[in-house]
Coordinates of C-alpha atoms and ligand atoms in Angstrom, one line a residue:
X3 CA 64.3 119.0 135.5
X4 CA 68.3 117.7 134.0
X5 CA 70.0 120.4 132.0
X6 CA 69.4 119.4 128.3
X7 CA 72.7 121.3 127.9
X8 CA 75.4 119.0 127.3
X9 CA 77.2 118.2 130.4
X10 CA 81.0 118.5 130.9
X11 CA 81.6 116.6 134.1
X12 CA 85.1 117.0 135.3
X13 CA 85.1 113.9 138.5
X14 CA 88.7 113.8 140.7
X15 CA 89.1 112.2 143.3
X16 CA 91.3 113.8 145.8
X17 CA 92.9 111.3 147.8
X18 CA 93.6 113.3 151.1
X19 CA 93.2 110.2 153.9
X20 CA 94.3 111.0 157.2
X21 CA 95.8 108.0 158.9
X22 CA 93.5 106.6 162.1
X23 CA 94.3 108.6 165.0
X24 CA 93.2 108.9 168.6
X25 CA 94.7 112.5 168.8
X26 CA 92.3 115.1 169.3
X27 CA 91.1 117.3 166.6
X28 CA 91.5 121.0 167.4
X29 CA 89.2 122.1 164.5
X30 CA 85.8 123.1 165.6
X31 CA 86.7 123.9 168.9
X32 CA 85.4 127.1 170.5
X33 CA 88.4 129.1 171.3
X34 CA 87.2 128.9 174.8
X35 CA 87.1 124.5 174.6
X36 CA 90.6 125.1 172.5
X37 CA 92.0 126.8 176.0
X38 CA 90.9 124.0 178.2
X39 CA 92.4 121.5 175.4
X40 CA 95.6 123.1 175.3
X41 CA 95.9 123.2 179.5
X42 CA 94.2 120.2 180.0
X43 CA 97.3 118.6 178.0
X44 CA 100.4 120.5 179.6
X45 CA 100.5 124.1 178.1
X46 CA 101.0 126.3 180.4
X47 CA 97.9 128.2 181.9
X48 CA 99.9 131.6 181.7
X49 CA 101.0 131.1 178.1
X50 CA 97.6 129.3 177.1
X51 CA 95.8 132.6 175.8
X52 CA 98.7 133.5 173.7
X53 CA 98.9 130.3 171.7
X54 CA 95.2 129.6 171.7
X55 CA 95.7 133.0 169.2
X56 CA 98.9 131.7 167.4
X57 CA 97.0 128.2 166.3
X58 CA 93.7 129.3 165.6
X59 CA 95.4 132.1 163.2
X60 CA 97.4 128.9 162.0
X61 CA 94.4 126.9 161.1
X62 CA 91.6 129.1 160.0
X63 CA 93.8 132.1 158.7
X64 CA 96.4 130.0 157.3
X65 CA 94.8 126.8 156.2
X66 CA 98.0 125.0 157.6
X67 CA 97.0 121.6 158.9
X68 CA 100.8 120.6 160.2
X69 CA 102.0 122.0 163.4
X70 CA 105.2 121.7 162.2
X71 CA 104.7 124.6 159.7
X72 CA 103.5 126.7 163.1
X73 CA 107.0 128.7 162.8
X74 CA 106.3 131.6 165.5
X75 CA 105.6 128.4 168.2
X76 CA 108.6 126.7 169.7
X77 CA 110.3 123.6 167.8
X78 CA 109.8 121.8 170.5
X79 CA 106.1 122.6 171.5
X80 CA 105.4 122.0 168.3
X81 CA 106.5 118.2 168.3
X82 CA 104.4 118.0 171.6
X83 CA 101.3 119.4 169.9
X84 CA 101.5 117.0 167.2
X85 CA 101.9 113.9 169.6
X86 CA 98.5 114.8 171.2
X87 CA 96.9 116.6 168.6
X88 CA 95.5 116.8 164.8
X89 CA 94.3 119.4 162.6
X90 CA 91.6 117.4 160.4
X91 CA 89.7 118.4 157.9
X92 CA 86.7 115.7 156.8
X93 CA 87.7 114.0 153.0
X94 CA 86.7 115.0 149.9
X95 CA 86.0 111.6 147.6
X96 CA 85.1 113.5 144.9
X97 CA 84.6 116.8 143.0
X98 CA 82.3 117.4 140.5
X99 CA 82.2 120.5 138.4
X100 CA 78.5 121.7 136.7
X101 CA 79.0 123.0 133.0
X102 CA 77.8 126.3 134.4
X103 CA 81.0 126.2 137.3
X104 CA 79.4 125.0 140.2
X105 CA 81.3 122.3 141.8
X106 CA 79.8 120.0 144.2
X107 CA 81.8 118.0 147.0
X108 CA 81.2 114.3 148.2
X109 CA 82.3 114.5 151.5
X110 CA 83.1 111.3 153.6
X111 CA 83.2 112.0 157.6
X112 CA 83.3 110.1 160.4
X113 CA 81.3 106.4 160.2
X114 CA 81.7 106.5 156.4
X115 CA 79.0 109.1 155.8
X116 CA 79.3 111.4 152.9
X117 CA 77.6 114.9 152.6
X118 CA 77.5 117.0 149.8
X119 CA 78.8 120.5 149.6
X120 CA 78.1 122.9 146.6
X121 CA 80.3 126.1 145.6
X122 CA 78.4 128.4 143.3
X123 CA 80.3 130.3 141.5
X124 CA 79.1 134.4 140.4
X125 CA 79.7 137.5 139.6
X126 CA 82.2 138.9 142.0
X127 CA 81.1 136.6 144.7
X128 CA 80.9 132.9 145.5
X129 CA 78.8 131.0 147.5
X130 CA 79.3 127.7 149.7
X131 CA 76.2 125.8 150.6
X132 CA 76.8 123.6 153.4
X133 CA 75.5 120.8 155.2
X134 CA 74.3 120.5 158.7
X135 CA 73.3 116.9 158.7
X136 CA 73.4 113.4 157.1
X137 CA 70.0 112.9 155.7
X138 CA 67.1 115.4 157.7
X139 CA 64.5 113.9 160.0
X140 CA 62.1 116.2 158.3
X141 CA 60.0 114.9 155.3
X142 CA 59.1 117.9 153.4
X143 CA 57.2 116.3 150.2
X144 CA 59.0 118.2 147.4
X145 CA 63.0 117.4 149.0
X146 CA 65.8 114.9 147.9
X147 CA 67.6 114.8 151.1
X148 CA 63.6 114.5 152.6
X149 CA 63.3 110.8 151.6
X150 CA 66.6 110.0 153.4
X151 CA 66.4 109.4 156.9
X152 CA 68.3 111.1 159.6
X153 CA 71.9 109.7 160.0
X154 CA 73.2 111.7 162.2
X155 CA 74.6 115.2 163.2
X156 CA 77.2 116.9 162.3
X157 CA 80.0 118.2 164.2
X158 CA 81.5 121.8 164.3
X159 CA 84.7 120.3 163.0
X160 CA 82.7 118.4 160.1
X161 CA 80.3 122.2 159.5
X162 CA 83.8 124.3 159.1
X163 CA 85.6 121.4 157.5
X164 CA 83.4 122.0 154.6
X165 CA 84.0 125.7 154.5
X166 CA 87.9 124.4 155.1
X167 CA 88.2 121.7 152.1
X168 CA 86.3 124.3 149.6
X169 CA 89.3 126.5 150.7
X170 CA 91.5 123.9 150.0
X171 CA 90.4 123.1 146.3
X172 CA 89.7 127.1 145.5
X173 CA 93.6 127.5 146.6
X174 CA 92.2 131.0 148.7
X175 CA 94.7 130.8 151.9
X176 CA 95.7 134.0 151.9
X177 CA 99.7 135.0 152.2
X178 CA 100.4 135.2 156.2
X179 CA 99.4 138.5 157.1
X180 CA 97.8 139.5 154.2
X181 CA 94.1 138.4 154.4
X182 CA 91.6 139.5 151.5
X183 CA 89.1 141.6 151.4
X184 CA 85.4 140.4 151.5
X185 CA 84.6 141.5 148.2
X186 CA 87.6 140.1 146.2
X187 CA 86.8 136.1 147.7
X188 CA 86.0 133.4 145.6
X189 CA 84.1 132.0 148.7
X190 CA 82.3 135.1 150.0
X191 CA 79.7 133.8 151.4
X192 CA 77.8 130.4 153.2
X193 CA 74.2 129.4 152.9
X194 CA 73.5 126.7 155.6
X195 CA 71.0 125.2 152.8
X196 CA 72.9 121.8 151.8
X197 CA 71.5 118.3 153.2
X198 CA 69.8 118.9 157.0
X199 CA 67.8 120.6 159.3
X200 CA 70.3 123.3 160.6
X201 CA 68.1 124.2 163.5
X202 CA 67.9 120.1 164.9
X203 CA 71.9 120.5 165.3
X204 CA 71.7 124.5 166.5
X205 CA 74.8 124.3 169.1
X206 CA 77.3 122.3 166.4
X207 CA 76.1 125.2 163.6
X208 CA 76.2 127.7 165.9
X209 CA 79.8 126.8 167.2
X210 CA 80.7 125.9 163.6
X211 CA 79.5 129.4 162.3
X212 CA 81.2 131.5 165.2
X213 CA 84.4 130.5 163.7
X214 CA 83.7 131.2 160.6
X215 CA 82.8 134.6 161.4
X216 CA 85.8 135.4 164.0
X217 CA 88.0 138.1 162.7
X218 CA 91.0 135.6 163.3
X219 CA 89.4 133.2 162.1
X220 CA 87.8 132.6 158.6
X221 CA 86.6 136.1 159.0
X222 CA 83.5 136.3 156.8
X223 CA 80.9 139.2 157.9
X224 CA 78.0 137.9 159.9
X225 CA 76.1 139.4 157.0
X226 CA 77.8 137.4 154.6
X227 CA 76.4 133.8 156.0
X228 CA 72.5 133.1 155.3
X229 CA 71.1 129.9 157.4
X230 CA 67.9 128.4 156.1
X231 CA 65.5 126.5 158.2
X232 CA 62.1 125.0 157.6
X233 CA 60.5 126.7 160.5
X234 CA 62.3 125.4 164.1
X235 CA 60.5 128.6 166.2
X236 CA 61.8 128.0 169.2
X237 CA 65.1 128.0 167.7
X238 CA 64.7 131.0 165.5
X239 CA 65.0 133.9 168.5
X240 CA 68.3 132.0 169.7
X241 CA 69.7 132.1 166.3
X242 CA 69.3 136.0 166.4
X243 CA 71.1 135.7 169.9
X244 CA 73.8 133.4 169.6
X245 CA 74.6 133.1 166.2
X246 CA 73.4 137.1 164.8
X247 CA 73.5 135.7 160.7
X248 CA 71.2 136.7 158.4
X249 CA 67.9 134.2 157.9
X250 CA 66.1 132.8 154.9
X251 CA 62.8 130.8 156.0
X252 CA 61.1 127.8 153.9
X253 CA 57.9 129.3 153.4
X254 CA 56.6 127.3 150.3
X255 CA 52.4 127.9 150.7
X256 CA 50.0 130.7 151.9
X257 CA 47.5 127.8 153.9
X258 CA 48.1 125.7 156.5
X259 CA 46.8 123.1 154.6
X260 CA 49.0 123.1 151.5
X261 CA 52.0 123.8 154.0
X262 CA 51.0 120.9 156.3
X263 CA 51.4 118.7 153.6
X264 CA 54.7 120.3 151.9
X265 CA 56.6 121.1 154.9
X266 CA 55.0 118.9 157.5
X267 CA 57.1 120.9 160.5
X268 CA 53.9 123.3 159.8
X269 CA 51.9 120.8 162.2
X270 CA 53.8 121.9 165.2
X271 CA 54.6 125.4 164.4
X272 CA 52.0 127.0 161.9
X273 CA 51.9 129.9 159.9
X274 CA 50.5 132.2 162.3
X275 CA 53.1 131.3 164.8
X276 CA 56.1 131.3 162.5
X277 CA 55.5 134.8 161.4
X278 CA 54.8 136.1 164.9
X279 CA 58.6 134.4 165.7
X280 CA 59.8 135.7 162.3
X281 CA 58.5 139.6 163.0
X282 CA 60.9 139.7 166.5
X283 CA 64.0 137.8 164.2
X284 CA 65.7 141.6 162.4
X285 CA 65.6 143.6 165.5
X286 CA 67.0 140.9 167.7
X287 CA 70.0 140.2 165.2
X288 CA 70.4 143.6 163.6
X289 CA 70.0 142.2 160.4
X290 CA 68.1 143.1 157.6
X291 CA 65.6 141.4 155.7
X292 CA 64.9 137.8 155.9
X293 CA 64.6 135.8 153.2
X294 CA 61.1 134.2 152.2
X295 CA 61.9 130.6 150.5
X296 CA 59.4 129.5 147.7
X297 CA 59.4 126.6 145.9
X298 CA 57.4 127.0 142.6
X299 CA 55.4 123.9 142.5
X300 CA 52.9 123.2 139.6
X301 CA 49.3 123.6 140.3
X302 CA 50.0 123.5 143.5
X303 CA 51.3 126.6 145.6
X304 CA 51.9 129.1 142.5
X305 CA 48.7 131.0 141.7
X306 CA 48.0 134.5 141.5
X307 CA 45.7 134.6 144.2
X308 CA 49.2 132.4 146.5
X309 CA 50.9 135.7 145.7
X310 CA 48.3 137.8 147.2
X311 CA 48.0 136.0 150.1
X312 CA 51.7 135.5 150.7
X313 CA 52.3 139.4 150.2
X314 CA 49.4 140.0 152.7
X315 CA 50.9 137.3 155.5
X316 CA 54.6 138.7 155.6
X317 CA 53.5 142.8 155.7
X318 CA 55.2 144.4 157.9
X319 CA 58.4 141.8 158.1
X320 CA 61.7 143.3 155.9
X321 CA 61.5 140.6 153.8
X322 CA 62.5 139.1 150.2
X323 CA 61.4 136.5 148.0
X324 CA 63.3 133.9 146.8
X325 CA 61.3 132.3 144.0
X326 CA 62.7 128.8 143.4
X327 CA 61.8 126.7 140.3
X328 CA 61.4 123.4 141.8
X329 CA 64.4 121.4 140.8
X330 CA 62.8 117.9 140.0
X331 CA 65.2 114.3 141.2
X332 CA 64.3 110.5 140.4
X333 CA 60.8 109.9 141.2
X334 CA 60.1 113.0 142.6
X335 CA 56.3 113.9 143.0
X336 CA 56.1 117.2 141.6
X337 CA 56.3 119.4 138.8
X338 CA 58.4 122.6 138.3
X339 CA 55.6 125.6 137.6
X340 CA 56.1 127.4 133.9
X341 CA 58.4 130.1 133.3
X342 CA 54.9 132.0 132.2
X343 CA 53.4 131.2 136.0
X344 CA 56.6 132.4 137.8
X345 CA 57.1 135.5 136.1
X346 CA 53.4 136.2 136.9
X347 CA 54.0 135.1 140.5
X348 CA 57.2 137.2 141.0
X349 CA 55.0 140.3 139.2
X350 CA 52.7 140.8 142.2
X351 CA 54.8 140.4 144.9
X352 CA 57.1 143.2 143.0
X353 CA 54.5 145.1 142.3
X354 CA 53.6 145.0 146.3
X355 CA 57.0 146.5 147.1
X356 CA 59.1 143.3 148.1
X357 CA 62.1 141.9 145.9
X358 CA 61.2 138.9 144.5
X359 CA 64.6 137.3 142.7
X360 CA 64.0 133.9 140.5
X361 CA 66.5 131.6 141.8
X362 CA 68.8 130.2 139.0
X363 CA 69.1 126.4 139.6
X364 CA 72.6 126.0 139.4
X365 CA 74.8 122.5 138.5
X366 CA 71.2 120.4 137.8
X367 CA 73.7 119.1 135.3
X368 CA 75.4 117.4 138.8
X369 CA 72.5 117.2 140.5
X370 CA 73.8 120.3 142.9
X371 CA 70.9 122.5 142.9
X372 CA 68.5 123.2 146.2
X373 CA 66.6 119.9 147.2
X374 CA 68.7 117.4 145.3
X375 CA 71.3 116.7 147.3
X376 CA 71.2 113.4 149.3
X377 CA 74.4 111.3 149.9
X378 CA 75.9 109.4 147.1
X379 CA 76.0 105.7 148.7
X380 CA 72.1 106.5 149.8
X381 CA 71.4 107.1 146.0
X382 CA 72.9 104.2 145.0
X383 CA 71.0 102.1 146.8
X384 CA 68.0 103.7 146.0
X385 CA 68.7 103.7 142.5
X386 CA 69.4 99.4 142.6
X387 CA 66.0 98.8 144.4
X388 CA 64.8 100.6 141.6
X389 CA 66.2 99.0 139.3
X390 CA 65.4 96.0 140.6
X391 CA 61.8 96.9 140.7
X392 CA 62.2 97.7 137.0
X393 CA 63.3 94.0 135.8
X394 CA 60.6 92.3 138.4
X395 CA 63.7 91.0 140.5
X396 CA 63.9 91.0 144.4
X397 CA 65.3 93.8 145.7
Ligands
SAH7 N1 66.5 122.3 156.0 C1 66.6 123.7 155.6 C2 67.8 124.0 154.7 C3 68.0 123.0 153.6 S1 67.0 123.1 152.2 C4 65.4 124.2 155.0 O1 64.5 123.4 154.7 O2 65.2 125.4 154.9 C5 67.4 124.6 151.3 C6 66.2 125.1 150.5 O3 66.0 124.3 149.3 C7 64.9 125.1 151.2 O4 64.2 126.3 151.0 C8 64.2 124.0 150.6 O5 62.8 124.1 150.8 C9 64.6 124.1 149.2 N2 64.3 122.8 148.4 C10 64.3 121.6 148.9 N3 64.0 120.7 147.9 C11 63.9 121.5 146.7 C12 63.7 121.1 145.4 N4 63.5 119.9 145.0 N5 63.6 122.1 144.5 C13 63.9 123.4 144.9 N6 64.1 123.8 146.1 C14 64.1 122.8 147.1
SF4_8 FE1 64.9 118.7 155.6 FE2 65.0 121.2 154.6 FE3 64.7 119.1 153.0 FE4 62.7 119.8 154.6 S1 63.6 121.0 152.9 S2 63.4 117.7 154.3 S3 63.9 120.5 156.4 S4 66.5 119.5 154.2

């Protein structure tokens, strides 16, 4: 559904281009791969450690993106650095800001893809929702960024670049040496829910993620990033391992039928054996509850007795429920379910001892809000076969 309210659309373009390079990009590296970068091009082995430290705090502490402005390194290392090496960030093409504050990114990478990245703004706390891939090779009926197909992966570098440019734009580098606390952040938190499967690119998200939580790095709590996937289970025990952030899970229907056909994924890994996966997931990351997904569908997954069953399947996980009105996009095959129906929905599910939070769509206005994102360029061409369709011409 578009906002009727009226829409105040602020678009800029932010011309940051980066002139071609063949010099390496240190951003996304582990600190481990930054270590064999550094040696591998004539530092030092015995002072490698030392300015592995010294750049990373540079880059992800600092936001500084010229090794010139790396004052505690050597004048003359520095010039050496930037002979072999650059610290890139991917482009933003355009900014968009919702009448309600949320701003949404078009981000161009690599090959002339774009993603999308969305900062939602609240009370004492902002969020970043990122994007994992171009397009998704999953086709779950009721997503945007469904009907697009896989274009490819993302890198570590292009997963914190995001995190890096919304940085950028907020102005939040803190003052050398004076890094803020958690709670005072415009960007407090990261939701891997933007375009993509994170669990079909687990190593880049995972690498990506690590330096976002490093203490010297971005240094956001582990608590503070929420990754969302439609049901990968082999992947789900190694996020708890490797990665240790907090989970939300597209859960969406209470049958295997309805889920088969709204989250087709379901085929290969049902309910029974997500939830078996999803009962190990808290003690294996120390985390607390997960987060049940729901997209309110009309008529379709939102009855009373959906409630039921869904309270009945999750007992025994910590869990909450995140009720989300489906957010409707051009030619989308669904309805959004009543206020009335939702309220009834969310009244059971309380009333069986589980929180169960009505998503706010955020920046429909900018078509921002969960399941509408899909690249700009892929829209466009969407939208002229359409059109083109419309007035009976050849597309
Ligand atoms: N691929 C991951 C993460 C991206 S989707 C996943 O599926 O979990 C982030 C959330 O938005 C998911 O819960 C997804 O099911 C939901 N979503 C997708 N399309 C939507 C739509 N049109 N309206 C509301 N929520 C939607
Ligand atoms: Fe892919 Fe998630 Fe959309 Fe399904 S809901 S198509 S997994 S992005």
């Amino acid at each position: 559904m578009t906002a009727s309210a009226p829409i105040t659309q602020d678009v800029v373009t932010i011309a940051r281009k980066l002139p071609e390079t063949d010099r390496i990009n240190l951003v996304g590296l582990t600190r481990a791969q930054l270590l064999e970068t550094l040696v591998a091009n004539g530092t030092p082995e015995k002072q490698a450690k030392m300015r592995v430290g010294q750049i990373w705090q540079w880059i992800y502490q600092k936001g500084v993106r010229e090794f010139d402005t790396m004052t505690n390194l050597a004048k003359g290392y520095r010039a050496e650095l930037a002979e072999k090496f650059v610290v890139e960030v991917p482009e933003v093409v355009s900014k968009q800001v919702s009448a309600d504050g949320t701003r949404k990114y078009l981000v161009r990478i690599a090959g002339g893809h774009e993603v999308e990245t969305v900062y939602i703004p609240e009370e004492g706390r902002g969020t970043l929702c990122i994007s994992s891939q171009v397009g998704c090779t999953l086709t779950c009926s009721f997503c945007h960024t469904g009907t697009q197909k896989l274009v490819r992966n993302l890198t570590p570098a292009e997963i914190v670049g995001q995190v890096m440019v919304a940085r950028d734009d907020l102005g939040e580098w803190p003052e050398p040496g004076r890094a803020p606390k958690d709670e005072a952040r415009l960007l407090s938190n990261v939701v891997l829910m933007g375009m993509g499967e994170p669990l079909y690119n687990f190593d880049a998200v995972r690498d990506a993620m690590k330096i976002v939580m490093d203490g010297e790095g971005i240094s956001l709590s582990r608590r503070r990033i929420t990754l969302s996937t439609s049901g990968v289970v082999p992947e789900i025990a190694k996020t708890a391992e490797e990665i240790g952030c907090l989970l939300a899970v597209s859960f969406h229907a209470t049958t295997d039928e309805v889920r088969d056909t709204l989250v087709p994924i379901n085929k290969k890994w049902n309910i029974a054996e997500l939830l078996d996966t999803l009962r190990a997931y808290p003690k294996l990351s120390n985390s607390e509850r997960i987060t049940f997904e729901y997209v309110m569908l009309k008529g379709v997954n939102d009855s009373d007795a959906d409630a039921r069953r869904l309270v009945k399947l999750i007992q025994g996980i910590p869990a909450k429920i995140n009720l989300i009105p489906f957010n409707e996009w051009p030619g989308s095959p669904y309805e959004r379910s009543d206020q009335k129906r939702i309220k009834s929905f969310a009244d059971i599910i309380y009333k069986a001892g589980y929180a169960s939070p009505i998503r706010t769509p955020r920046g429909e206005d900018i078509m921002a809000a969960c399941g509408q994102l899909k690249s700009a360029t892929e829209r466009a061409r969407k939208s002229r076969a359409q059109i083109a369709a419309e007035t009976g011409q050849a597309g």
